[in-house]
XYZ file of C-alpha atoms in Angstrom:
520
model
C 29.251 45.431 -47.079
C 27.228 45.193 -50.357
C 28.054 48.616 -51.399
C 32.001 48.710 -50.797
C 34.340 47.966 -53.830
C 34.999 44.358 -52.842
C 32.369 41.592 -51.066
C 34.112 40.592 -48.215
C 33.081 37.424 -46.721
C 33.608 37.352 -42.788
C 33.669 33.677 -41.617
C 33.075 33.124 -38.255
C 35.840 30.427 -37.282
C 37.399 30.444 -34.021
C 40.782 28.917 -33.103
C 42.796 27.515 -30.341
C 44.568 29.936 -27.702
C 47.373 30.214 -25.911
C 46.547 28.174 -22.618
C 45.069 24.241 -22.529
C 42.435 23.192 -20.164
C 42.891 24.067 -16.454
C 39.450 23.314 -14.648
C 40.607 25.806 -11.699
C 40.958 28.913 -14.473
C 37.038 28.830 -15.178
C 34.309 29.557 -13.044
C 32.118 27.467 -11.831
C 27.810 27.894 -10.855
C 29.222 27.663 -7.183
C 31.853 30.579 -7.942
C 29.641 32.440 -9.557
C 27.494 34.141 -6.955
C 24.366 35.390 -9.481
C 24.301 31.235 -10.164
C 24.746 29.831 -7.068
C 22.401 32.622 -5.273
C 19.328 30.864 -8.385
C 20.258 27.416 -7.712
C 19.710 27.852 -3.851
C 15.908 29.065 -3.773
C 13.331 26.949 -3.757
C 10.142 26.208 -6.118
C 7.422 28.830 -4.963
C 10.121 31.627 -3.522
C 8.528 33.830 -6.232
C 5.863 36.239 -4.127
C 5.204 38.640 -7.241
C 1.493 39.078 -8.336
C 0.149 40.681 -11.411
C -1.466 43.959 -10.624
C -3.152 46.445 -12.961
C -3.621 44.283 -16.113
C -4.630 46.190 -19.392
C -4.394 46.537 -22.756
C -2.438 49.318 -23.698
C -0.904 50.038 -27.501
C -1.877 47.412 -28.875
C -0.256 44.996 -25.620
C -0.921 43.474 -22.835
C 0.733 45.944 -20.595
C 0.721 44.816 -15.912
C 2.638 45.498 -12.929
C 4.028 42.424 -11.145
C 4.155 43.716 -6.876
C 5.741 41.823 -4.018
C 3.014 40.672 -1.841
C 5.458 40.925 1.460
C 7.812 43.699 1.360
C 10.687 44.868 3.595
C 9.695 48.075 5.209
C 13.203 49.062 5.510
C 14.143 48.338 1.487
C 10.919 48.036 0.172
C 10.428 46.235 -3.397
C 9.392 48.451 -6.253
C 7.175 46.979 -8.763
C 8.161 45.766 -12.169
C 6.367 46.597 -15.234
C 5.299 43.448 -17.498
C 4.495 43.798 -21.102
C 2.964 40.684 -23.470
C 3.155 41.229 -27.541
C 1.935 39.214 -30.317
C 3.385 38.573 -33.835
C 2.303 37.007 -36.649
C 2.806 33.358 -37.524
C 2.905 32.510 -33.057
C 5.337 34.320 -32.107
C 4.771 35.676 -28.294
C 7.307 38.459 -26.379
C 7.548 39.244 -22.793
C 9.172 42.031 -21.348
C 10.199 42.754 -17.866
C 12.234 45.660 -16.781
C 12.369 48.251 -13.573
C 9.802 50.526 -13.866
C 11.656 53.682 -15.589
C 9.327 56.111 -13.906
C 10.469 55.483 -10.682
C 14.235 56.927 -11.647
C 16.296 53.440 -10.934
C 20.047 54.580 -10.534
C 21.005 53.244 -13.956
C 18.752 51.860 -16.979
C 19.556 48.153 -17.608
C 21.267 46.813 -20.725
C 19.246 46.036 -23.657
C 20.710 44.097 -26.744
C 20.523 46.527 -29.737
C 20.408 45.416 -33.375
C 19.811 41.897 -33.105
C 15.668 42.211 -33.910
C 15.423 42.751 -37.494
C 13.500 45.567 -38.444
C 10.905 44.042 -40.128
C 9.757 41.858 -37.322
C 7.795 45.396 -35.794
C 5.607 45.216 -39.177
C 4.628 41.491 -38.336
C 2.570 42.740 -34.778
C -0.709 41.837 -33.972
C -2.227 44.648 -31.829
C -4.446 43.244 -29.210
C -7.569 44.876 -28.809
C -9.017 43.091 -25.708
C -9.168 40.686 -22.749
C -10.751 38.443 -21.095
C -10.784 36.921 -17.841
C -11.415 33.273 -16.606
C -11.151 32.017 -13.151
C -9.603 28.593 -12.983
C -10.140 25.721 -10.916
C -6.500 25.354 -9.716
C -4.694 28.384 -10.824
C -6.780 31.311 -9.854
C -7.631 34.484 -11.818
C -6.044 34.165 -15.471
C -6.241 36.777 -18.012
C -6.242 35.839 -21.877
C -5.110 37.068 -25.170
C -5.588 35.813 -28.228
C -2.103 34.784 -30.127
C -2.800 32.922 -33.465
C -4.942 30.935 -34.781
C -5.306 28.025 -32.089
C -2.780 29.745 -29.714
C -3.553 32.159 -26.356
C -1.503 34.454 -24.770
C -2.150 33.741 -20.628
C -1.024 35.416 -17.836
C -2.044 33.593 -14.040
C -2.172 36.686 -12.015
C -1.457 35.237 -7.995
C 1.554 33.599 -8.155
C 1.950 35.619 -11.495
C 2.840 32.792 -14.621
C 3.213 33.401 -18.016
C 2.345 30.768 -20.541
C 1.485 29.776 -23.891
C -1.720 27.488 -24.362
C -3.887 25.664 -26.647
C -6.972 27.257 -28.122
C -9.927 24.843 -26.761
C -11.596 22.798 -23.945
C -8.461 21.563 -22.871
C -6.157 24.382 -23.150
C -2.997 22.433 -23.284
C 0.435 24.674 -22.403
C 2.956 25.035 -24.892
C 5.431 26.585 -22.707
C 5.456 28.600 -19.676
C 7.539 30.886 -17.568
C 7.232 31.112 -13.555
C 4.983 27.904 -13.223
C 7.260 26.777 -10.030
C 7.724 30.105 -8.649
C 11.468 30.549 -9.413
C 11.043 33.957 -10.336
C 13.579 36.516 -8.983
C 14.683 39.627 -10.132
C 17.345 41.723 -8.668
C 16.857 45.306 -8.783
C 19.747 48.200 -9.428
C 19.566 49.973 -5.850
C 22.073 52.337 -3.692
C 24.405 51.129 -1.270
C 22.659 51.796 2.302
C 25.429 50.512 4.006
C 28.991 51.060 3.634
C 29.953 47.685 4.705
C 27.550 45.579 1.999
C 30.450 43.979 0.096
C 28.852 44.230 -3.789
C 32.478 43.255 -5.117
C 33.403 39.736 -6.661
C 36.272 38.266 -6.628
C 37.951 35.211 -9.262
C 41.434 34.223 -8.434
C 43.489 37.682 -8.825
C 40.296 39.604 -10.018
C 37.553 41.519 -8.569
C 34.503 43.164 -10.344
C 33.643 46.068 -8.170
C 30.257 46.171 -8.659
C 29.054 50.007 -8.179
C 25.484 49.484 -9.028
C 25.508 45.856 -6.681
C 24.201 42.626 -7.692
C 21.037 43.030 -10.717
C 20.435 38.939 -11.806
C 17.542 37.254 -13.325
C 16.191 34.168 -13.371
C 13.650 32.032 -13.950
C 11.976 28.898 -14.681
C 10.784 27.854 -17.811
C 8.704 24.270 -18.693
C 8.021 23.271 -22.386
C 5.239 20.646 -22.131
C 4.725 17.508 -24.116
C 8.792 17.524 -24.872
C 11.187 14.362 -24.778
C 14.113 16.807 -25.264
C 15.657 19.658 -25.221
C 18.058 21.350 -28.033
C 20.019 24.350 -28.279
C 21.657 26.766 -26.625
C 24.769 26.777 -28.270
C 28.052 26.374 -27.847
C 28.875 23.251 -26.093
C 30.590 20.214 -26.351
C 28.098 17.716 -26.290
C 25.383 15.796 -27.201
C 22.667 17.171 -29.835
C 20.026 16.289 -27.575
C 20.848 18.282 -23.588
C 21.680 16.178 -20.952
C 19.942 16.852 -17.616
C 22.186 18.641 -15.469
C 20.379 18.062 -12.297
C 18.423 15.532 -10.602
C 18.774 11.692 -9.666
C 21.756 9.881 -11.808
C 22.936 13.012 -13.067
C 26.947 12.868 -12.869
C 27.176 16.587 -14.341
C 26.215 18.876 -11.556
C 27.582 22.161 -13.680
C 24.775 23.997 -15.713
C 24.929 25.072 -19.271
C 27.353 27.602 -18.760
C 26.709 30.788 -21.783
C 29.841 32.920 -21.524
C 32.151 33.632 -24.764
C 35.519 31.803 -24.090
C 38.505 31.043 -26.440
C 39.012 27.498 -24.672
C 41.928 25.330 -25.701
C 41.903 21.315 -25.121
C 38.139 22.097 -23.873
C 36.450 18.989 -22.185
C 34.456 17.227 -24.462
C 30.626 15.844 -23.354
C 30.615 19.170 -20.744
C 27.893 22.261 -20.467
C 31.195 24.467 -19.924
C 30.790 27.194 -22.172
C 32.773 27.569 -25.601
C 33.246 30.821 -28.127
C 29.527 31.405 -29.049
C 26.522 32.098 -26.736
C 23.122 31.835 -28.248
C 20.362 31.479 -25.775
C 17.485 29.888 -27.578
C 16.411 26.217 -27.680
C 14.062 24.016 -28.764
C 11.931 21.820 -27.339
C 10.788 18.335 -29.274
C 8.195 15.795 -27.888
C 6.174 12.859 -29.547
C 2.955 13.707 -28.248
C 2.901 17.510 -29.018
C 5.906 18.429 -31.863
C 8.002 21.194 -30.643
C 7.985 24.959 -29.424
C 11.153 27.368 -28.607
C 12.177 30.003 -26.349
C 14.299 32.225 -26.809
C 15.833 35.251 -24.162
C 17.397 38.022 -25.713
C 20.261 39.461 -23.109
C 24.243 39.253 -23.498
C 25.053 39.148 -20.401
C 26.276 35.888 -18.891
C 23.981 32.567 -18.525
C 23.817 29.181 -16.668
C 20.842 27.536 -17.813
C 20.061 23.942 -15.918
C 17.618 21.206 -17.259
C 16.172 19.133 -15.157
C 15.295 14.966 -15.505
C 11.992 15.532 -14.482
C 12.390 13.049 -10.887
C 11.517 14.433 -7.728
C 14.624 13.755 -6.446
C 16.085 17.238 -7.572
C 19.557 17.631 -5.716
C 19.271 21.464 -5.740
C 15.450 22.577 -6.784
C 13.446 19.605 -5.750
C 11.154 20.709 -8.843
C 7.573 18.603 -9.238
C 7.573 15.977 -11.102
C 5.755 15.927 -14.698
C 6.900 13.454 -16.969
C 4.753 15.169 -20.071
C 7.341 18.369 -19.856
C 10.770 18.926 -19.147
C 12.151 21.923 -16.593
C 14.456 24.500 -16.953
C 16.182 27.053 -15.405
C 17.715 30.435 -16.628
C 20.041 32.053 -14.934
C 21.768 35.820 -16.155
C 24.185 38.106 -14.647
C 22.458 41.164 -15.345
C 19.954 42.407 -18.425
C 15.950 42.598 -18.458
C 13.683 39.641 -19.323
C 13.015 40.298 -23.460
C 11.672 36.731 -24.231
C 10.288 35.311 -27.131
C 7.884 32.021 -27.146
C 7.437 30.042 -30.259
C 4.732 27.781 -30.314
C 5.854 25.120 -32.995
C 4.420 23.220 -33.430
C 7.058 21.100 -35.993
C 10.827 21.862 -35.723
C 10.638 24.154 -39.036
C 8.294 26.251 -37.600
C 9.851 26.617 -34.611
C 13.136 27.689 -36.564
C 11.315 30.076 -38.780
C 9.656 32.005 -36.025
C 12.980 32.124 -34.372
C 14.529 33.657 -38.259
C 11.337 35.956 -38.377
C 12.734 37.897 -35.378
C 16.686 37.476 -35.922
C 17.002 37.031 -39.723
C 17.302 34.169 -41.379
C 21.276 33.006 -41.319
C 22.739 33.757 -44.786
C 23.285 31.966 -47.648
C 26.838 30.600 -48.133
C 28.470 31.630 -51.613
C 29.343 28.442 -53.466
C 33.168 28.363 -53.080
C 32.682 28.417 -48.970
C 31.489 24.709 -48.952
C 34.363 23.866 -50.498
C 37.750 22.603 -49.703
C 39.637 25.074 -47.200
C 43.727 24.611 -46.876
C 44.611 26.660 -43.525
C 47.050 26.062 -40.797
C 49.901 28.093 -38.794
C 51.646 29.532 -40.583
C 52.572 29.940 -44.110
C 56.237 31.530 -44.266
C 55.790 33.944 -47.037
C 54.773 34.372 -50.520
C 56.872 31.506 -52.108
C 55.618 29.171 -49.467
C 52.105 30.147 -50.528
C 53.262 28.930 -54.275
C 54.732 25.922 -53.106
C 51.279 24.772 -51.610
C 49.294 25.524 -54.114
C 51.542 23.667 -56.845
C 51.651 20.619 -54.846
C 47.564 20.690 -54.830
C 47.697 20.886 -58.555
C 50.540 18.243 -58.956
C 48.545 15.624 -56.742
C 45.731 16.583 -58.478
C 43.760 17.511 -55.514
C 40.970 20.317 -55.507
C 40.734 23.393 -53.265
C 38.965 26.399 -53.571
C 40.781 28.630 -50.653
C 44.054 29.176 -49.119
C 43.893 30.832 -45.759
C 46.709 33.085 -44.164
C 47.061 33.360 -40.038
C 48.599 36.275 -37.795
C 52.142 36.123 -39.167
C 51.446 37.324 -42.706
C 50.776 40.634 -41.321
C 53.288 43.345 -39.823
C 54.421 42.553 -36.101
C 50.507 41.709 -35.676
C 49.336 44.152 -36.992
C 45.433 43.864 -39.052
C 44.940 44.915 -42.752
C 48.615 45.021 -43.255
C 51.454 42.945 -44.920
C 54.904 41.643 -43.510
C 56.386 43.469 -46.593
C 59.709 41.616 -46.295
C 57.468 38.186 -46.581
C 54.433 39.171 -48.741
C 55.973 42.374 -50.682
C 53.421 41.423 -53.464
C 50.150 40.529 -51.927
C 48.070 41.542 -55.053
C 49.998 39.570 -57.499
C 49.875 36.524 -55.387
C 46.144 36.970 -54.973
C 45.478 37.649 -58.982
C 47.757 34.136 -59.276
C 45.237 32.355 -57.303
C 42.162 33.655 -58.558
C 43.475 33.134 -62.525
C 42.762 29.254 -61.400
C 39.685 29.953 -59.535
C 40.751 30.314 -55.795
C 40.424 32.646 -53.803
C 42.512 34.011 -50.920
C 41.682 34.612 -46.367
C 44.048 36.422 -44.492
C 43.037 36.981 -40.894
C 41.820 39.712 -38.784
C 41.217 39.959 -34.866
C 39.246 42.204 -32.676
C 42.298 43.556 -30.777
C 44.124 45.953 -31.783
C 48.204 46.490 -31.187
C 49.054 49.516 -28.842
C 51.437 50.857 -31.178
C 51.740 55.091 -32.637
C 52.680 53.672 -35.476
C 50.046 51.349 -36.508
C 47.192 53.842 -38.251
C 44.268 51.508 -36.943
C 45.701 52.151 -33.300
C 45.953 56.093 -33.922
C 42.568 56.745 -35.292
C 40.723 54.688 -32.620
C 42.675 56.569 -29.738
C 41.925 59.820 -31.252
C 38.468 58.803 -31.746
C 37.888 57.295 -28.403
C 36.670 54.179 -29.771
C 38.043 51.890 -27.681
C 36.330 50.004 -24.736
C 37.312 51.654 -21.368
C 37.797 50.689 -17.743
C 36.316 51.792 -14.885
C 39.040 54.798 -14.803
C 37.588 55.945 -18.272
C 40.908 55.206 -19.584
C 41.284 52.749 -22.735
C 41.282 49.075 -21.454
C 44.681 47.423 -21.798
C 44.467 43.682 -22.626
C 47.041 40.764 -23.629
C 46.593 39.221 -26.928
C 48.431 38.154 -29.733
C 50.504 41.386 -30.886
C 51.082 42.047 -27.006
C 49.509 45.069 -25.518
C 46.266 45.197 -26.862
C 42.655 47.921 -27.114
C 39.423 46.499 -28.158
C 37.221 48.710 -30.326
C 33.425 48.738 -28.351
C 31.332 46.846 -30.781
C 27.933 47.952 -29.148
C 28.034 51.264 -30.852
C 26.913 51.621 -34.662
C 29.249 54.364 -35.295
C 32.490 52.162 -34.759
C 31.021 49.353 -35.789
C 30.215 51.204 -39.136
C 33.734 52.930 -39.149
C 35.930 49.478 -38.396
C 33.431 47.683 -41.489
C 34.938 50.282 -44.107
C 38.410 49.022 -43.086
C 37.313 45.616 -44.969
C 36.973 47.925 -48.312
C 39.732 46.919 -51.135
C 40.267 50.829 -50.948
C 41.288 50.889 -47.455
C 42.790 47.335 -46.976
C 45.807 48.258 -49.008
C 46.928 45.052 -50.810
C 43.929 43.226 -50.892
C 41.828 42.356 -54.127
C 38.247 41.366 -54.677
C 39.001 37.356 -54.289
C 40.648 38.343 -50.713
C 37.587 37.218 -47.988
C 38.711 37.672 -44.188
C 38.535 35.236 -41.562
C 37.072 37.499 -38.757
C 39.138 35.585 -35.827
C 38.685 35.460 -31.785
C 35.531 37.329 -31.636
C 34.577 36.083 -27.720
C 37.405 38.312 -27.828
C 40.419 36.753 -26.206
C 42.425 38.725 -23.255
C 44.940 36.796 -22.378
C 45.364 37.942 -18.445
C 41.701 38.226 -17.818
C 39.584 36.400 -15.386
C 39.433 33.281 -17.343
């Protein structure tokens, strides 16, 4: 956005929708068969062991084989790879072994790695192998300075651990055998149901059920942070285990939610899965799993009265358990060991969030709806004749025409640019609003080009998906790819957002995105 004519500020605010809380609209862990099929195994179901260990390119590269197999659907290996980044930063990787031809390569999240974080690797160059006293063969990598890189080889665990005699973990992933990953595979029999059903809606499923989960422990914590976005405490609850009254886990799904419940791990607009770990004894270390595809993540008290995972007791860590739809394991430990650390390892491999402009802290005046252009005057006069500051004025859906984004109600607004010029003469600045659906309507020019284009997210018919929103019958433009995401960013531009202004910023609005008549 730096080079267009105008710096357009995108603030990432999300609002209430058109339904209020109905507990029996929203899936829950039980409903959700990838969840409830995690929650029901036990600690050791995991039989993978790691097979062929190496170093390869600079990383740790293994195979992780089921020691019993079905003869009948036999279980193909997985292929493990460990990597190690500057400043204790450690990355796992676990996909379906792409030589074997799976039906269908797995989702990987593009774009979110910045590209510098390839120039901060550390290329192994060797490993060594220790036999210990109660976990078997280990092999170990060197990390950072006082860190190693470990990975248990029968049951296979991953883990972070002190440099020294005692060889404290950090954090760890498999230590109570919860692995399981499910692997894309073809339909043997006609009968295996693969679809899913919510209420009035069923997700065929062609290439069948392909979860992950896992278990991970951070050691010498007191809490656990993170995660976002919920509405609770700072500090995660426990979500299982004796006393526990919340029996839902941290659910990470995008949802516009209105009159949410308040002190829940339902899910809200934003899903972020990385937390933190913070303990007196040891500081704090992170993890954090990059995959979009849905989460339920439970943490566990750390009594061996677990309701559903009867997990060992260690009161010098606390459990967790991760949970996805679909994806590949791209993990990322952080190894602390004070909360700033942890938080700039996690910026090293995301970017560091951006710096506000000044005027953005300030005093916002927004609500539904300003009328029209006098109305706009009428607010802002009354702010100066009470004396009270304000730096921005924002404008919701009505300003535009019949709903429709980067345009102007011209019987209400007929002179956007003057009445932004009016504001910024006494050093405010204007947001009108923009949404990621767009009205099915010839007539709107945004609609047009992405039809012709084919930029819009289809259905399984390879037809344009047709979703309820705001303006009615709605298209979503598909994000994922650079192109559109490159060709909707140069709508922003003063030269192609006709009556905007360089003190116009947008409020980019309902990005879970919203369908009305979906699912949930």
């Amino acid at each position: 956005m730096g080079k267009l004519p105008c710096a357009l500020l995108f603030f990432l605010l999300f609002t209430n929708s058109a339904f209020s809380w109905k507990k029996e609209e929203f899936r829950n862990c039980d409903q959700t068969p990838f969840c409830k099929r995690a929650r029901s195994r036990q600690p050791g179901a995991c039989s993978l062991t790691a097979t062929d260990i190496s170093i390869s390119g600079g990383d740790l590269v293994a195979k992780l084989v089921a020691k019993e197999t079905n003869q009948e659907t036999p279980t193909k290996p997985l292929v493990l790879k460990i990597s190690a980044y500057q400043d204790g930063v450690m990355r796992l990787k676990i996909d379906e072994d792409q030589d074997l031809n799976p039906r269908k390569k797995r989702f990987e999240v593009p774009d979110v790695i910045v590209p510098e974080f390839s120039d901060k690797k550390l290329w192994l160059q060797s490993l060594k192998e220790e036999e210990e006293e109660n976990s078997g063969l280990i092999s170990v990598v060197h990390l950072s300075d006082g860190y190693e890189g470990v990975i248990r080889h029968d049951p296979f665990e991953v883990f972070v651990r002190e440099r020294g005699k005692n060889g404290k973990k950090v954090l760890s992933l498999n230590s109570n055998g919860l692995f399981d990953f499910e692997q894309i595979k073809d339909k043997k029999d006609e009968n295996e149901d693969w679809e899913e059903k919510f209420r009035t809606h069923t997700d065929s499923r062609p290439y069948g059920p392909q979860s992950i989960s896992f278990d991970v422990s951070f050691y010498g914590a007191d809490f656990v942070y993170g995660i976002p976005e919920h509405a609770t405490s700072l500090a995660l609850k426990p979500t299982s285990g004796s006393g526990v009254e919340a029996s839902e886990p941290y659910r990470l799904f995008n949802l516009d939610v209105f009159e949410y419940i308040h002190d829940s791990p339902f899910g809200l607009y934003g899903s972020i899965p990385f937390m933190i770990s913070h303990g007196k004894s040891r500081g704090s270390s992170g993890f954090f799993w990059l995959n979009a595809a849905e989460m339920q993540i439970d943490v566990f008290n750390g009594n061996n009265s677990n309701e559903f995972l009867k997990l060992p007791s260690d009161q010098k860590r606390i459990d967790t358990l991760w949970m996805s739809e679909a994806g590949v394991v791209d993990a990322f430990f952080f190894v602390g060991p004070a909360p700033k650390d942890v938080v700039r390892q996690y910026a090293s491999v995301t970017g560091p969030t951006a710096l506000p402009q000044l005027f953005s802290i300030a005093y916002h005046q927004c609500r539904w709806n300003y009328r029209d252009e006098e109305d706009v005057y009428n607010v802002d006069s009354k702010f100066d004749e009470h004396d009270i500051p304000y730096d921005v004025l924002w404008l919701d859906i009505e300003h535009t025409d019949g709903k429709k984004y980067f345009t102007w109600d011209k019987m209400l607004f007929p002179n956007p640019e003057e009445m932004q010029n009016k504001l910024a003469a006494k050093g405010r600045r204007m947001v009108t609003i923009v949404d990621p659906h767009i009205k099915r309507d010839d007539s709107y020019f945004i609609h047009e080009e992405a039809s012709k284009k084919g930029y819009y997210v289809k259905d399984k018919t390879g037809n344009d998906f047709d979703g309820w929103c705001w303006p009615g019958s709605s298209s979503y433009l598909d994000m994922v790819d650079p192109k559109i995401r490159s060709w909707w960013g140069e709508k922003f531009s003063c030269k192609n957002y006709v009556g905007s202004t360089p003190s116009l910023y947008i409020w980019n609005d309902m990005n879970e995105p919203s369908v009305f008549n979906g699912p949930e």
